[in-house]
Amino acid sequence: MSAPAVPDALRIENLDVMYRVRGQERSVLRNLNLRIGAGETYGLVGESGCGKSTAALAVMRYLPRNGRIGGGHVLIDGEDLYGLSQTGLRQLRQTRLSMVYQDPGRALNPAITVGAQLAEVFTVAGAYSADADKRAVAMLRHVRITDPERVMGRYPHQLSGGMLQRTVIAMALAVDRKLIILDEPTTGLDATVEAEVLDLIDTLRREHGTAILFIGHNLAVIARMCERVGVLYGGLLVEEAPTRELFAAPRHPYTVGLLRCLPRLGLDRKLRRLDTIPGFPPSGAVELQGCIFANRCGLVRDRCRTEPPALSALGGGRSSRCFFHEEAGDLPRVTPPDPVEHVPPGEEHPLLVVESLGKTFGSGSHSVHALRDISFTIARGETVGLVGESGSGKSTLARILLGLERADPGSRIAFEANRRGGTQARHAIQMVFQNPDSALNRSHRVGRILRRALVRLGGLRGEILRGRLLALSRGVQLADSYLQAKPRQLSGGLKQRVAIARAFAGAPQLVVCDEPTSALDVSVQAAILNLLGDLQAAERVSYLFISHDLSVIRYVADRIAVLYLGRLLEIGPAESVFQGPHHPYTEALLSATPAPDGTLRRVKLSGAPPSAMSPPKGCVFHTRCPRHIGPICDTEEPALSERGGGHGIRCHLGSDDLGRAQVDQSSAA
Amino acid sequence: MKLSARGGADDRSLAQETSTLSFLIRRLLLSLVTLGVLSILVFAGGQLLPGDVGRSILGPLADERAVAALNHQLGTDRSLTVQYLDWISHFVRGDMSTSYAFRSPVAPFVGAALANSLKLAAVAFVIVVPLGIAGGVLAAMKRGTATDRIITITGLSATVIPEFVSGIILILLFGIGLRLFPMTATAPPGSGVLTGIYYLLLPSFPLVFLLFGYIARMARAGTIEALDSDYTRTAVLKGLPWRLVIWRHVLRNALLPTITVVASQAGYMIGGLVVIETLFRYQGIGSLIYTAARGHDFPMLEAGVLVVGLVYVAVTLAADLAYTALNPRLRGALR
Amino acid sequence: MSLAPALRSGPVRWERTRLLLSTPTFMVGLAILLFWVGCATVGQTLVDPLADDMMNSLLPPSAEHWFGTDQLGRDMFARVIAGSRDILIVAPLATVLGIVCGTLLGLIMGFFPGLVDDLLSRLIEAVLALPLLILALVALTALGASNGTVIVAIGLAFTPQVARVVRSAVMSERHLDYVAAARLRGETAVYIMVVEILPNILPPITVELTVRLGYAIFTVATLSFLGVGLQPPSPDWGLAISENYALIGGGYWWTVLFDALAIGSLVVSINLIAEGLNGALE
């Protein structure tokens, strides 16, 4: 190989990184080798704890205080990063290397105006301050911020998440860099905003010819953004390939398993059960006996347990850390492929009827309609998916149904159990929370948590209680020994199983699942979704399933409701909502969801989401609507009108004028 | 996509967001309510004090009728509500009733004592605030090193030693041993400002010890939080020189919360003056309260205690206003 | 394939204990405290702090009287050793009283926002506008000075401060989903407060306990020095300093120095322990 004329933007050679935790060394990155050519976009994916963020920090030479480089080199634009003096390092950061962070709200200094922080990038590189201000304004315009002069004088807390992330991107691009690291740049942003930011990054990257190291957990986002992808597992790069090939034919069992866990858009629990990855990720011990994935791998042989495989080149820019990479595609399924047993929702009287539900916070001129005119039903055994971005009021709705919050007078919530038993209602509606850490009392043992639920919700005592406790915990596939554990000793997925078991202790009729998998890795998410499906089939329970992830909603829901600024914009059977006609907002949401294969035509929204404090007059969506038809949208709120087959849309446009799906969704299955 | 783990919090926090102006008005009204409650407490406390007022002034041997007459003259035979309203309405007009011990109005005594105490407190503050902040910031920047540990542990230990203990050790060392400072805080009549400050130096040291640890600890915690923050990382990774990172990005955020601490400590320091002023024989509000309590001079005691509470409430209110004015997050909302 | 791996880590408690035992500040503090607790329990059986000898008053430190003698010719060493007893009884009891009352009040305030919390908050804020020492001074003037009244006065003066700490701890727990889950089970408010929330806020309460103990010793000593705390003939340190303070002008430094150092060492030891606990419980 001859020396390249242009040095690689990034070259990582045999990099080892350790953390010291409670006096013990833990290996976080092992012998990492990576090359990003000038102008190339490289994605590094992996689940939590795989070391991807550490890789970003090591490349910035900004490891936490307890971290250290065990060996190896990092070369930025041909220069040895860890051989540089402090001055050299500063110069490198000023001119050739930059980073965009996960949480833009925290990455900017709350006490300094956005403009001053951006201008700093120019002054530190030697510009005069007046000139720096001028260039900062230009840069803000460059990242498509309207009215940049005004934004210059704003403090970070006065800007929305999307605006902040644009500002940080402007900062990173202000000087033409060789390499920009994007560490989960859109995690925490709403789907429609995420789509805009990703578009922006893509456009600017082409304009500037900057190389990008894109770090993320979302395979679909990585697939959309990157030319090449590396998969990290337990601090080791297990596979590397051009994006298209990696997703089409992965050559490492871990990658294969990971992709099978994804509920791809269009997949539905009535068609196929998600596959999972058994076992648990490695703990980070310094010494490795064999293949790091051996104890979770369906293809494992004796050799894998004794000899660590090397990352071997397979040709065509591909490499895999597996002895049996040709067989990776034949990885046996862990779960049977047959769909989760599904009993169609009952035709009898609906379990829950909600009519004209409203919720107002505050009073007088300060009052805010968090929810207005919400009507829907849930049948017995049915799953209703609720989609909405932040501020849409979806959590408030859940809390009202659970009785944790009171609805405005005039709202009607009729729960079937109410009419029969009165006090039974409480036991009949339970909840699975988003964050299992806060949902379980950290000072109680798992057994105690479940036992109390059985006593209160099931009214059980004595020997029956003991028997039911074991049945309950086994029902969510918890080993009996976990009953003695405190929540902090369990992984996120196990904690969520405990929370699910608790919700099912009293044979509930409706379980509200509030983003139950959004805090979990995809492989864990798949197992939890399967579990919820099995429980539904066994107990004939109904779900109100809240999520921002349309593929998850599509997978679990029979019907889908779309909430925006406290208004129900669309509701209907899952197929109809995905097939169309769509409400313009739903259309934008659908097109904003990147799929691992094949992209949809993007429906772009203009403007930032309005504040829930002061929703727009007329149709609440008119300020961002790409299908705006005239003054009627600005003044008159449309009714939720029936479009056939129980599909309602709140829009002035007729069904024929509304958008429809451009690809056949069912073919993706 | 953000969804608060608390559920619904995203909607509610929006609904509860009120403008800073109405927050300030609320804050002001609450201070007044606090003062009102305090005055009732002080008055009620005064009523709990034992014995017959006339009797305790005139002594056990006095004539029964003389005691009754004095009680009538002092108004202590009226109903409690009437007495309270009478007392508080006079108090707000600056008329703090009459001292039992001196048989003359309380106000001039309290005024003079407060002025003296404020002088002493001012000297202590001028020394301790820069010292504490510098110590805290230094400890934070040298986190985990011997410097950090020495500053932290010294500050911590100095903070918990009672003022009379450190005061006595200081007197033994500098007053008696080295003869560097006078043993009293009161300068001879007719001496200038500098002499006055010189006399106040030794008494201010125990207060400096007491406060140094608090201020240093807050400054250290604030600085460490700012150093570990994402925005400091952004600043460093921009390639800013370390000096600029500290001055422009770290300190601005780090020291803001320290304002509130300094203020609340300023209020508490008045309490520390009881001991210092007794130890150094200084006519301040602390020694006034102490003397009044021991001599059962209730009007004087009530006035002194209420003035101490007033100073505390005023100082913390001022600190909150300063904090609001300096914090762009709140200042922005004010517009 | 391991389907049930080892639990994530061992018991928390043991880990914390080990961490504490390896913290030098904590160990030094503990050693000093144990020394004074030893003196308080067996000190009076070894030395007699009350034996006076007018012929040998105000002797400077010597081989016979390590810390010299006071005005009545009492051995200062014996008095310093024995002086630890009353303060080590009164201060902890006052602390426990303050912690118990404050925790109760704080739980109620934190769990019932709205009117209850607003009213109690105003009251607490008003009380907190007064320095602890002045509160205790006024209370003791009203109640008269004795060991019992000192305990009550300091305990009650601590209550609002503890309540404020507990209240904010409860407020941050109250919004967590496990509390919502308990409500969904129909648990009573008392059950949620005591069984669900209380165990989770024990760490800050423990830290508060040690910090308050330091303040209690501080305050008891100061009140004794001011003559409204422990009463003669107790060999209490603060009281002894108050009695002998007038003598230092005459150069009899040993009558106050050792008592002063004793108080200093005790409060510092408590704070070293508090600091160590704080670090371990974080």
Coordinates of C-alpha atoms in Angstrom, one line a residue, chain A residues 103-268:
Chain A
D103 CA -27.5 17.3 24.6
P104 CA -27.2 20.7 23.0
G105 CA -29.1 22.4 25.9
R106 CA -26.2 21.4 28.2
A107 CA -23.4 21.9 25.7
L108 CA -23.9 25.6 25.6
N109 CA -23.1 27.9 28.5
P110 CA -26.3 29.1 30.1
A111 CA -24.8 32.4 31.2
I112 CA -23.5 33.6 27.8
T113 CA -25.4 34.6 24.7
V114 CA -25.4 32.1 21.8
G115 CA -23.8 34.7 19.6
A116 CA -20.8 35.3 21.9
Q117 CA -20.2 31.6 22.2
L118 CA -20.2 31.2 18.5
A119 CA -18.1 34.2 17.9
E120 CA -15.5 32.8 20.3
V121 CA -14.7 30.1 17.8
F122 CA -13.5 32.8 15.4
T123 CA -11.7 35.0 17.9
V124 CA -9.8 32.1 19.3
A125 CA -8.6 31.4 15.7
G126 CA -7.4 35.0 15.5
A127 CA -10.3 37.1 14.2
Y128 CA -11.1 40.6 15.5
S129 CA -14.3 40.7 17.5
A130 CA -16.4 42.8 15.1
D131 CA -15.3 40.5 12.3
A132 CA -16.0 37.4 14.5
D133 CA -19.6 38.6 15.1
K134 CA -20.2 39.2 11.4
R135 CA -18.9 35.7 10.6
A136 CA -21.0 34.2 13.4
V137 CA -24.2 35.8 11.9
A138 CA -23.2 34.3 8.6
M139 CA -22.7 30.9 10.1
L140 CA -26.1 31.0 11.8
R141 CA -27.7 31.8 8.5
H142 CA -25.7 29.0 7.0
V143 CA -27.3 26.5 9.3
R144 CA -30.7 27.8 8.2
I145 CA -31.5 29.8 11.2
T146 CA -33.9 32.6 10.2
D147 CA -33.3 36.0 11.7
P148 CA -29.7 35.2 12.9
E149 CA -29.1 38.7 14.2
R150 CA -31.8 38.3 16.8
V151 CA -30.7 34.8 17.7
M152 CA -27.1 36.1 18.4
G153 CA -28.4 38.0 21.4
R154 CA -30.3 35.1 22.8
Y155 CA -29.4 32.9 25.8
P156 CA -29.5 29.1 25.3
H157 CA -32.6 28.6 27.4
Q158 CA -34.5 30.9 25.1
L159 CA -34.0 28.6 22.1
S160 CA -35.6 25.3 21.2
G161 CA -33.7 22.0 21.1
G162 CA -33.5 22.0 17.4
M163 CA -32.2 25.6 17.2
L164 CA -29.6 24.8 19.9
Q165 CA -28.3 21.8 18.0
R166 CA -28.1 24.0 14.8
T167 CA -26.0 26.5 16.8
V168 CA -23.7 23.7 18.0
I169 CA -23.3 22.5 14.5
A170 CA -22.6 26.0 13.3
M171 CA -19.8 26.1 16.0
A172 CA -18.4 22.8 14.7
L173 CA -18.4 23.9 11.1
A174 CA -17.4 27.5 11.7
V175 CA -13.8 26.8 10.7
D176 CA -13.4 24.2 8.0
R177 CA -12.4 21.2 10.0
K178 CA -10.9 17.9 8.9
L179 CA -13.0 15.8 11.3
I180 CA -16.2 16.4 13.2
I181 CA -17.4 13.9 15.8
L182 CA -21.2 13.7 16.1
D183 CA -22.1 11.9 19.4
E184 CA -25.8 11.0 19.3
P185 CA -26.6 14.4 17.9
T186 CA -30.3 13.9 17.6
T187 CA -31.1 11.7 20.6
G188 CA -33.5 13.7 22.7
L189 CA -35.0 15.7 19.8
D190 CA -38.5 15.1 18.5
A191 CA -38.8 13.0 15.3
T192 CA -39.6 15.9 13.0
V193 CA -36.9 18.0 14.4
E194 CA -34.4 15.1 14.2
A195 CA -35.2 14.7 10.6
E196 CA -34.4 18.4 9.9
V197 CA -31.2 18.3 11.8
L198 CA -30.0 15.1 10.0
D199 CA -30.9 16.7 6.6
L200 CA -28.8 19.8 7.6
I201 CA -25.8 17.7 8.6
D202 CA -26.0 15.8 5.4
T203 CA -26.1 18.9 3.2
L204 CA -23.4 20.8 5.1
R205 CA -21.1 17.8 5.1
R206 CA -21.3 17.7 1.3
E207 CA -20.6 21.4 1.0
H208 CA -17.7 21.4 3.4
G209 CA -16.2 18.0 2.6
T210 CA -15.6 17.4 6.2
A211 CA -15.0 13.8 7.5
I212 CA -17.5 12.7 10.1
L213 CA -17.4 10.1 12.9
F214 CA -21.1 9.6 13.7
I215 CA -21.7 7.8 16.9
G216 CA -25.2 6.4 17.7
H217 CA -27.4 3.6 18.9
N218 CA -30.1 4.1 16.3
L219 CA -29.2 1.8 13.4
A220 CA -31.7 3.5 11.1
V221 CA -30.1 6.9 11.6
I222 CA -26.6 5.5 11.1
A223 CA -27.8 3.8 7.9
R224 CA -29.2 7.0 6.6
M225 CA -26.1 9.1 7.3
C226 CA -23.0 7.0 6.9
E227 CA -20.9 5.5 4.1
R228 CA -19.2 2.9 6.3
V229 CA -20.3 1.4 9.6
G230 CA -18.4 -0.2 12.5
V231 CA -20.2 -2.2 15.1
L232 CA -18.9 -2.1 18.7
Y233 CA -19.6 -4.8 21.2
G234 CA -18.0 -4.9 24.7
G235 CA -15.3 -2.4 23.6
L236 CA -14.3 -4.4 20.6
L237 CA -15.0 -3.6 16.9
V238 CA -16.8 -6.8 15.9
E239 CA -17.7 -5.9 12.3
E240 CA -17.0 -3.2 9.8
A241 CA -18.4 -2.8 6.3
P242 CA -19.9 -0.3 3.8
T243 CA -23.3 0.6 5.1
R244 CA -25.4 -1.0 2.4
E245 CA -23.6 -4.3 2.6
L246 CA -23.7 -4.4 6.4
F247 CA -27.4 -4.0 6.6
A248 CA -28.0 -6.3 3.6
A249 CA -25.8 -9.2 4.7
P250 CA -24.2 -8.8 8.2
R251 CA -21.2 -11.1 8.8
H252 CA -21.1 -11.2 12.6
P253 CA -23.7 -13.0 14.7
Y254 CA -24.1 -10.0 17.0
T255 CA -24.9 -7.7 14.0
V256 CA -27.3 -10.3 12.7
G257 CA -29.0 -10.6 16.1
L258 CA -29.2 -6.8 16.5
L259 CA -30.9 -6.3 13.2
R260 CA -33.4 -9.0 13.9
C261 CA -34.4 -7.3 17.1
L262 CA -35.6 -4.2 15.2
P263 CA -39.3 -3.8 14.6
R264 CA -38.8 -2.6 11.0
L265 CA -41.4 -0.2 9.8
G266 CA -44.3 -2.3 8.5
L267 CA -43.6 -5.3 10.7
D268 CA -46.6 -6.2 12.9

